[in-house]
Structure formats: C-alpha cells, structure tokens
Amino acid sequence: MVSSNSSASIRETSPAPTSLDTLVSHLVASKRSLSSIEHVWRANEIVTSTRAYLENSVITSARTSFLRAGITTQLHTLESVHAHSKAIEAEGAKEYAGVLRTLDEADERLRRTLDTLRTTIVEHSLRPESDQRKNLLDFVDEGGVDKLLAAVENSANAAKEAHNELVQTNLGFHSDLGRIQNINHGSQSSLHEWSKKGAAGGSHSNMAPGSPIPDMLQSMEDRAKDMADNLESLVKHFDLCVTAIKHTEGGGDAAQRLADDLPEGMDVGQEIASAAPEPITDQEREDMLEVLANDADQVEEVLAEIRDHINEMETLFGDTTAYVAELDKDHSNVLEAFRQLESLEGRLHGFVAQSQVFVMRWDDEKAKINERMSELESLGDFYSGYLSAYDNLLVEIGRRQFMEQQMEKVLQDAMRKLDTLYEEDSMKREAFKTDYGDFLPVDIWPGLINPPLRFETAQVNGTEKVPDISKSVIQRAIHRVEGKHNFYLASSRIAEKTIPYETSPSTTTMVQAAGGPLQPQPQQQFGSSSEKDAAAAIVPDHAVVYDRSLARRVQRKIDWFLIPIMWFGYGLVYYDKAILGSAVLFGMTQDLQLRVVVDPSTTPPITSTQRLSWATSMFYFGMLAGLYPLTFLLQRFNIGRVLCGIVILWGLICMLTAAVNNWEGLFAQRFFLGFVESIIPTGFMCIVSGYYTQEEQALRQSWWFSSTGAWTIIGGALNYGFAQITGGSLRRWQYIYLLAGALTVGFGCVCFWIPNSAVDAWFLTEEERVVAVERLRKGQTGVRCQMLKKEQLREALLDIKIWLVFFMMAAAYTVNGAVSGFGPLIVSTFGYTTLESILIQFPLGGIVFVFVLLTGYFSSRVRNINLILLILCCLPVIAGCAMIWKSEWYPRAPTPVAGYTIIGFFGPVVFLIINIGMANVAGATKKSFTAAAIFVAYCVGNIVGPQLIKTQTLDRHYPELWLGLIICYCIVIILAISLYLHLRTENKKRDRLPWNEAERDKMAFRDLTDKENPYFRYIL
C-alpha cells in the first residue's frame, strides 16, 4: 500500500497462511477506510474558498492601501497647517509673556517712583504757613496712572482672550487629527501580527507585504494533494483485497457482496468483484497476500494522516477567514477615516482663519499696549523728573541761601568800609577847617562847610525771601542728585564752591575757547565709574577741539616716556628666551644632562636633544598658564604697581637659573619664568592701544617689537663676550643668566612709574592729559576700563577674526620656537664654531629689526596695507626654509646660512599679526582677551617649533622642521586672505549705515566693543 508517509515495498518476512476470514476482515476494514473521501471533498472546498478569499483580499488590500496613502498625505498636509498654527500660538505666548514682563517692570518702576513721591514731604518753609503738610504726590493727579494701567490691562486681557481662542481651536484641530489618525491606523496592529506570520512563512505574493493567505493557501493545497494521494492508496488497497478474496476458494461471492454499498462517489471494486479472476501462479498469489498483509497494517496510519491534514486545513481556513475579516474591518475603518477627513477639511478654513484672526488681534492689541506702555514710561519719566527737580530745587534753594549770605557779607563789609571812610573823611575835614578855616572866606566855595558823603543800601528788586531749609536737607538732596548722575548740576553748583556743604569730588574736563587755554568743562556721566572707560573721567561726550601743535607735543612726550621702556622690556623678554640657545653651546647640555645617548652602538653614538626641546617648550607652557590671569590682573589693578612686582620676580627667577643643577630643575625654572614673563607682551599691547590712535599703533608697536631683532644682536654680543671667560667659579652660561636677571630687576623698578593710562599720566599736564585722551575718540577703541565684562568675553570667544588672528599667530611663531632655542645649534651644524654660530645670529637679528620698523612705518603711512605686507613677508620665510632644507650642508656652506638669515622675516609677520589683532578690537575686556589670545597662540607656536627638530634626522637636514614651517606659513597666507575679505566686508556693511558725528563722539568712551559700536572701522 502506498501513502505519502509509508513505504510500499514488500517486507522480507515469511508470509503466514492467510485464511478467507482474514482477507474478508481486511476487505471490510479497507471498505470502511474509503469513507475518508468526505475529508478529501472538504479539503477541496476549503482550497476553493481560500482561493476566493485570496482574490478578494488582494482587491480589498489594494483599495485600502490606496485610500490610506491618500489619507496619510492629507494628514501630513493638515499637520503642517496645525504646526504652523501652533508656532503662531507659541510665538504669541512668548511675545505676550515678554510684554507682560516689560509691563510689570514699567509698572514696578512707576509704583516705586509714586511711593517715593508719596513719602517725600514737601518742606514746610516752601508753603504758606496756613497750608497743611503735603507730599510731592499731592501736587499731581495720579488718576491718569490708574486709567492708563486699566487700559493696558484691558488690551492685555483682550490679547489673552484671543490667544485662548487660538489655543482651544488648535486643541480641537489636534484632537480631530488624532482621531482620524487612530481610525486610519486602528486595525494595523492586528494586521501587523498577521504580517509577521506571513513574513515567517516567506510569502512571495503580489499582495500587500506580509499577507499570510498565499502561504496558508499553499499549505492547504499541499495537504489536499497528500490527502488525495492517501485516498488513492486506500482505493488500491481495497482493489487488492477484492482480488485476493476472488483468488481464494469460496471468496467470489463474499467479494461481490462486500464490493456493494460503497461510499457515495466510490465506484471502485465493482468491476473487479464482478469480473472472473485472472489466473495467477501460486507464487504470485503468495506475493500478493504478503503485500496485502503489510498494507493492512498501515490503513489506520493513513487514515490518521488524512484526519490530521483535514484538521490542520480547518485551522488554516479559520485563520484565513479571521484575516479576511480583519482586512474588511481595516477597509471599513479607512473609509470612516476618509469620511471624517472630508468633514475636517470642510472645517479647515475656520482653523486657518482663527490663526489669522489671532495674529491681527494680537498685532492690534500689541500696538495699543506698546503705545500705552510708552505713555506709561513717559509718565514714569515725568514723575522721576519731578522727583529729581524737587531735589534740584532744594539744591537751588541752598545755592540761593548761600548767595544771600555772601551778598549780605559783602554788603556788611562794604558798609563797614564806608563807615570807616566817613569817619576818616570827617576827621580830615575838621583838621583842614582847624588849620586853614580862619584864612579862607566862607563864600569862596560854598561846599567847603558841607558834611561828608554818607551812603545807605536799599534792595531794589526781589522781595521774596529764600526759604529757610536746613543744611542737612540740602546735603541729602545734593547726594541724591549725584547718585542720579545729574552731573551738570553737581559740577556747576558744587565744583564752583557756590554751596558751602561737603560734596564728593567732582570731575571736570577741559574745553578750549577760541585761541585760549583749555578750561574745565562739566562732564555728563553715564554708568558707574567702574563700568565706563577711564576717559569718561576727563572728557565730555562731545568732541573737544584742541590745538594740533599741542597734540603733537603730547604724542612726543608719550613716545619718549613709553617706547624706551617697552623697547628695553620686550628686548629683555626676547633675550631671556634666546640665551638658552647660546647657553647650550657653553656647556649647559652637558651640565644639566640635556643631551642623551640613545644608540651607543654607532660611531659616533646617536644622541637626542629631546630634553632641550622640552626645556624650550616648558617656558611657553608657563606663559600659557600665566597669560590670562596676569592679563586680567593688569586690567583690574594699577598697571605700574603690578608690572613692577611681577617683573622683579621675573628677574629673580632668571638669576636662579644659575643655581639649577639638573634637567628637572631647569624644566621647573623655565615654567615659572614663562609664567611671570607672560605679563609683558600683553601688557605692552594694551598700553599701546590705550595711548595711540589706530593709525599710530602700527608704528609704535613696531618700535617696541623691533627690540627682538636688536636684542638678537645685543644679546649675541653679550654672549660672545661671556664666551671669552676662561676662569671663575661659575660656568659661562651661569654668568649669562645672572646678567639677564640683574637687568630685569632694574627694569622692574622702572615699571613702578608706568601710569595706568593717559587719564592719569603723571608726565603730562592736566591740559595735555585731556588732549592725549581726546586724540583717541576718532578710533573708537577707548582708553582703559577696570571692570571685567562677561558679555565682552562672550563676544570675543565667538568673534571669527580673533580666531583667525589666533591661528595665524600660532602658525607664524613656530619659526621662533626653533630659532630662539636651537638657532646657534642649527648654525653650528653648517660647519661653524661656537663663537661663529653666535655671530651668525647678527644678520637675522638685523633683518628682524630693520623690517619690523619698515613695515610699521608703511602701515602708519599707507592705510589698509597691513595684510598685504604680511603676505609679502611670508614669502622670504618660505624661501629661506626651502634653501636650508634642499641645499648642500658642507663646511661653511653659504646657501643654508643665507636661508637662515632671511627667515628673519618672520619678525615683521608676527608684528603685523599683533598690530592687526589689537587695532581691530575695542572694549577693555575684549582687548585684554585678544592680547592674551594672541600670546596663547604665540606660546602654542613656540611649543610646537622645538618639537619639529629631531636630532636623528640631522643627516637629512631636519626635514620635519623645514617642511612643517613651510606648511605653517602657507596656512598664514590663506588665513590672512580670509581675514582681509572678512574685515573688508564688515567695513562695507558699516559704511552703509547712517553717520551721526555727535553720536559717534558720545560712543567713543563708553567701553563698547568693535561689534557694539557701529562707528568702529577695521584696518586691513
């Protein structure tokens, strides 16, 4: 018997004799098994129904997907509309909150003013005696304030109501969208579970992705086919049973009888039972009976398999029906979502209109609120002015009291003098009469006997009497006036000594009359003294006309005082750094173990100067640590005192270098030396920007910065002299540091006399200080402010030009890191002796000195040429590096020495970067930050430079060093071009702004930054 899960092969067992009864029982069982045809029919029905479901579900799914996609698109559009409306709602809420906050602040200020008016009792002496006590508020009508506040409140409430309506509309809109969204996707969760089943089944249908029907149909068809095959095997078994009985004696009638009454649709076995049996051999009969016996054992298994198949198909069919029901439900939901979407779109115009209504109502109410707030502020200003005027009235009364007292005093003095003269005249007349009266006839002069003249005083106008107000009341009024910075009244009535009461020191400025000397001028103050520029203490808001010859004299005095100090001081800074390069030639590397053998196996052994590189870099790590704290210390406190103390400390640390006996100590000494020296460069840059105009700064910066070249020569000469020392208890390099430290201590003592700014420059007269400050008004850079301002720090951190200058400085100063620490050592590798290596530094120093001065001169004479000169000066540096790198290094080779010399053009490059950076910022805190940032970059470059020198690559001419420097200077050129374009664009934007000369003059000394001040112009 053959089935889908059973074998039809004959088992190799010996068959037992088979009786007729056994064959009949097999036939009966086989006949009974044929009733499974009903399961096969049911399987066919299930497959047919499932195919119909599949066709319908494809159509339903397609319709649903199409409709859902359209609804989703519409929902996205509506959500955008809703988002726009929500944005209007949020913006309205934000503006409303801002208006309320401003309104509350204005109301609070007004209430405080009114309370002050209410509590300020008018002096009784100012009013008639019959009047009762009154306060200042009794003389004004405050009813207008309440009306105005009520109007503002009504407008605010109307705006709030409009906003609430928009909120409710948006909530309804959001609710409708959410409901449609839920309906549109309501059935998708259950369908998603079916989709996972479909995905697990590996569906490849053309339906919506994940449909389980094709997989279930395939499974059903496979099972139906297995059932049909099993039924066919049962039919064959039945036929075999009939044939076996017919070939058994007495079995023909039994076969005929049992073949009747088969299940409906089963006509098998009839022909076999009625036909005569074909003759077979005994062996064939035995084989047939053996197969029959084996198949009879498998009938129940085949029936069980058919039942399992039909049960599984019923389950799958149930799942199919359920899935189709879900599809139909999903389709119904999408149809419902579509109907509700149509309804929502009908109301869409109302939603959109509500947003526009709110915008119009809010704009209208906001305009009303702003108008009334302006009235409220004006009213507040009026009441504040009223209160201030009352204080000034008390001051005026005090002044009049004093003037009356002075007049009475003058009058009394005059009467005393007149009485004295009268008595003296009377006595002289009597004496004359006694001496000569007897000789003169009476009628010779009728007036001879008249009495002397006598005078009386009489008040010719002004019958009112100045109220009698106590000095303490007037004194308090004066303090309130000064507290409100009404400086004109304070200065004109107090500084001129018209009121004999104790007052705070007044501040005056000098204004020049036509052709006359500068005279004191009252100054209008703004902000506290710590917040404004120091210049505001001696100059007014408006420009002051001054004599140009006087200005030139002031400029010369500033030059002769500051430039020599800065030139000498910065020269010491450079000399202090550069002497390390000479000291290593005088035995420091051996004494402090700065050179280490890394490979003794070669001849000569390979050594490393990495410790020397780090000793050079440690100085700049110290500078990095000290730049910002010491820079802001300079801004906050007295410049001269701070410089004096720190420079003397610097000199002591420098001299202590002679006491160092190992490389670790040198590292520590170099770090602290760099820390204290960091104050000099930034301090000098801030000093120059506080004394000189933008046009003058370039030349003055070049004067003190040129000391780097000059001190390369001076320091080299001193070192050359120390090289001649052959005796003594100290090493030659120790003498160098002792000299440098001693010079620095002396310089520190000189720094004590450096003034804070031109405002208090002791070497200028009062008149000259005014001119020194007034010269800076045009540039809008200010003089000095001692208050650290966070907003200026924030602006500086976000200012792109400062970052461009920073990276330019870092890239440009990598040369100095290599030259100052390793210059003589590098030159010695060209085949020169120690002393010759020192002397070869002179041409490099000369180039730095000469071309720094030249670029400074041209920058001061030709406007906006700084960045062009900077780019031109970069080219010789690049050429010099290439010459050293690629030329032959034979003993006393001229090409690398020439290349080394023209590298000195890095000096003008660095100077121009400093000048551009400092001349293009304003605001004291921002200038201090920029100065520190420039020298942070200076330190970074100096740290990186020495690390590019690898002793192991000496035979290849230090390729990392020269290639690195060439790349750095190409970066400088690119950044310079970028900065030029940026600054030029900024200037063009500012040139398009309206120009107000008076406003520009006022803003010059408000300690504004370059970005805050529209009248600031950048130099290129």
PDB file of N, CA and C in Angstrom, residues 583-592 657-661 722-723 725-739:
ATOM      1  N   ALA A 583      73.427  79.283  25.582  1.00  0.00           N
ATOM      2  CA  ALA A 583      73.881  78.583  26.781  1.00  0.00           C
ATOM      3  C   ALA A 583      74.208  77.131  26.484  1.00  0.00           C
ATOM      4  N   VAL A 584      73.480  76.517  25.556  1.00  0.00           N
ATOM      5  CA  VAL A 584      73.759  75.110  25.254  1.00  0.00           C
ATOM      6  C   VAL A 584      75.121  74.957  24.581  1.00  0.00           C
ATOM      7  N   LEU A 585      75.572  76.032  23.923  1.00  0.00           N
ATOM      8  CA  LEU A 585      76.895  75.975  23.314  1.00  0.00           C
ATOM      9  C   LEU A 585      78.001  76.142  24.352  1.00  0.00           C
ATOM     10  N   PHE A 586      77.635  76.662  25.527  1.00  0.00           N
ATOM     11  CA  PHE A 586      78.609  76.903  26.589  1.00  0.00           C
ATOM     12  C   PHE A 586      78.592  75.812  27.657  1.00  0.00           C
ATOM     13  N   GLY A 587      78.065  74.654  27.317  1.00  0.00           N
ATOM     14  CA  GLY A 587      78.156  73.517  28.227  1.00  0.00           C
ATOM     15  C   GLY A 587      76.912  73.207  29.018  1.00  0.00           C
ATOM     16  N   MET A 588      75.804  73.922  28.809  1.00  0.00           N
ATOM     17  CA  MET A 588      74.603  73.638  29.593  1.00  0.00           C
ATOM     18  C   MET A 588      74.056  72.252  29.305  1.00  0.00           C
ATOM     19  N   THR A 589      74.154  71.799  28.058  1.00  0.00           N
ATOM     20  CA  THR A 589      73.610  70.473  27.721  1.00  0.00           C
ATOM     21  C   THR A 589      74.309  69.373  28.508  1.00  0.00           C
ATOM     22  N   GLN A 590      75.626  69.528  28.675  1.00  0.00           N
ATOM     23  CA  GLN A 590      76.356  68.514  29.443  1.00  0.00           C
ATOM     24  C   GLN A 590      76.116  68.680  30.952  1.00  0.00           C
ATOM     25  N   ASP A 591      76.119  69.934  31.430  1.00  0.00           N
ATOM     26  CA  ASP A 591      75.973  70.169  32.865  1.00  0.00           C
ATOM     27  C   ASP A 591      74.611  69.722  33.386  1.00  0.00           C
ATOM     28  N   LEU A 592      73.566  69.900  32.574  1.00  0.00           N
ATOM     29  CA  LEU A 592      72.201  69.591  33.026  1.00  0.00           C
ATOM     30  C   LEU A 592      71.633  68.344  32.347  1.00  0.00           C
ATOM     31  N   THR A 657      68.375  80.578  37.636  1.00  0.00           N
ATOM     32  CA  THR A 657      68.765  79.563  36.656  1.00  0.00           C
ATOM     33  C   THR A 657      70.197  79.100  36.907  1.00  0.00           C
ATOM     34  N   ALA A 658      71.028  80.019  37.395  1.00  0.00           N
ATOM     35  CA  ALA A 658      72.436  79.667  37.652  1.00  0.00           C
ATOM     36  C   ALA A 658      72.560  78.617  38.749  1.00  0.00           C
ATOM     37  N   ALA A 659      71.496  78.481  39.577  1.00  0.00           N
ATOM     38  CA  ALA A 659      71.547  77.509  40.670  1.00  0.00           C
ATOM     39  C   ALA A 659      71.016  76.134  40.267  1.00  0.00           C
ATOM     40  N   VAL A 660      70.493  76.012  39.071  1.00  0.00           N
ATOM     41  CA  VAL A 660      69.927  74.731  38.620  1.00  0.00           C
ATOM     42  C   VAL A 660      71.068  73.765  38.312  1.00  0.00           C
ATOM     43  N   ASN A 661      70.914  72.496  38.749  1.00  0.00           N
ATOM     44  CA  ASN A 661      71.992  71.524  38.516  1.00  0.00           C
ATOM     45  C   ASN A 661      71.527  70.250  37.814  1.00  0.00           C
ATOM     46  N   PHE A 722      80.822  86.794  26.965  1.00  0.00           N
ATOM     47  CA  PHE A 722      80.894  85.777  28.007  1.00  0.00           C
ATOM     48  C   PHE A 722      81.678  84.544  27.529  1.00  0.00           C
ATOM     49  N   ALA A 723      81.673  84.326  26.218  1.00  0.00           N
ATOM     50  CA  ALA A 723      82.407  83.165  25.695  1.00  0.00           C
ATOM     51  C   ALA A 723      83.912  83.305  25.908  1.00  0.00           C
ATOM     52  N   ILE A 725      85.260  84.206  28.678  1.00  0.00           N
ATOM     53  CA  ILE A 725      85.612  83.928  30.074  1.00  0.00           C
ATOM     54  C   ILE A 725      86.233  82.534  30.169  1.00  0.00           C
ATOM     55  N   THR A 726      87.363  82.447  30.778  1.00  0.00           N
ATOM     56  CA  THR A 726      88.048  81.152  30.921  1.00  0.00           C
ATOM     57  C   THR A 726      88.234  80.749  32.373  1.00  0.00           C
ATOM     58  N   GLY A 727      88.039  81.691  33.305  1.00  0.00           N
ATOM     59  CA  GLY A 727      88.228  81.377  34.722  1.00  0.00           C
ATOM     60  C   GLY A 727      86.963  81.609  35.497  1.00  0.00           C
ATOM     61  N   GLY A 728      87.094  81.645  36.819  1.00  0.00           N
ATOM     62  CA  GLY A 728      85.945  81.878  37.669  1.00  0.00           C
ATOM     63  C   GLY A 728      85.348  80.594  38.194  1.00  0.00           C
ATOM     64  N   SER A 729      84.520  80.738  39.229  1.00  0.00           N
ATOM     65  CA  SER A 729      83.925  79.559  39.866  1.00  0.00           C
ATOM     66  C   SER A 729      82.634  79.108  39.192  1.00  0.00           C
ATOM     67  N   LEU A 730      82.133  79.910  38.277  1.00  0.00           N
ATOM     68  CA  LEU A 730      80.873  79.575  37.609  1.00  0.00           C
ATOM     69  C   LEU A 730      81.123  79.221  36.148  1.00  0.00           C
ATOM     70  N   ARG A 731      80.172  78.501  35.609  1.00  0.00           N
ATOM     71  CA  ARG A 731      80.210  78.199  34.173  1.00  0.00           C
ATOM     72  C   ARG A 731      79.798  79.449  33.399  1.00  0.00           C
ATOM     73  N   ARG A 732      80.192  79.520  32.129  1.00  0.00           N
ATOM     74  CA  ARG A 732      79.912  80.711  31.347  1.00  0.00           C
ATOM     75  C   ARG A 732      78.410  80.951  31.192  1.00  0.00           C
ATOM     76  N   TRP A 733      77.624  79.898  31.027  1.00  0.00           N
ATOM     77  CA  TRP A 733      76.171  80.088  30.855  1.00  0.00           C
ATOM     78  C   TRP A 733      75.515  80.607  32.131  1.00  0.00           C
ATOM     79  N   GLN A 734      76.125  80.341  33.285  1.00  0.00           N
ATOM     80  CA  GLN A 734      75.561  80.854  34.532  1.00  0.00           C
ATOM     81  C   GLN A 734      75.745  82.362  34.630  1.00  0.00           C
ATOM     82  N   TYR A 735      76.874  82.884  34.150  1.00  0.00           N
ATOM     83  CA  TYR A 735      77.079  84.327  34.139  1.00  0.00           C
ATOM     84  C   TYR A 735      76.032  85.016  33.260  1.00  0.00           C
ATOM     85  N   ILE A 736      75.685  84.381  32.142  1.00  0.00           N
ATOM     86  CA  ILE A 736      74.691  84.976  31.238  1.00  0.00           C
ATOM     87  C   ILE A 736      73.369  85.184  31.957  1.00  0.00           C
ATOM     88  N   TYR A 737      72.901  84.165  32.672  1.00  0.00           N
ATOM     89  CA  TYR A 737      71.608  84.264  33.359  1.00  0.00           C
ATOM     90  C   TYR A 737      71.654  85.248  34.523  1.00  0.00           C
ATOM     91  N   LEU A 738      72.790  85.352  35.193  1.00  0.00           N
ATOM     92  CA  LEU A 738      72.890  86.327  36.282  1.00  0.00           C
ATOM     93  C   LEU A 738      72.789  87.752  35.741  1.00  0.00           C
ATOM     94  N   LEU A 739      73.443  88.012  34.585  1.00  0.00           N
ATOM     95  CA  LEU A 739      73.346  89.333  33.986  1.00  0.00           C
ATOM     96  C   LEU A 739      71.912  89.633  33.550  1.00  0.00           C
TER      97      LEU A 739
END
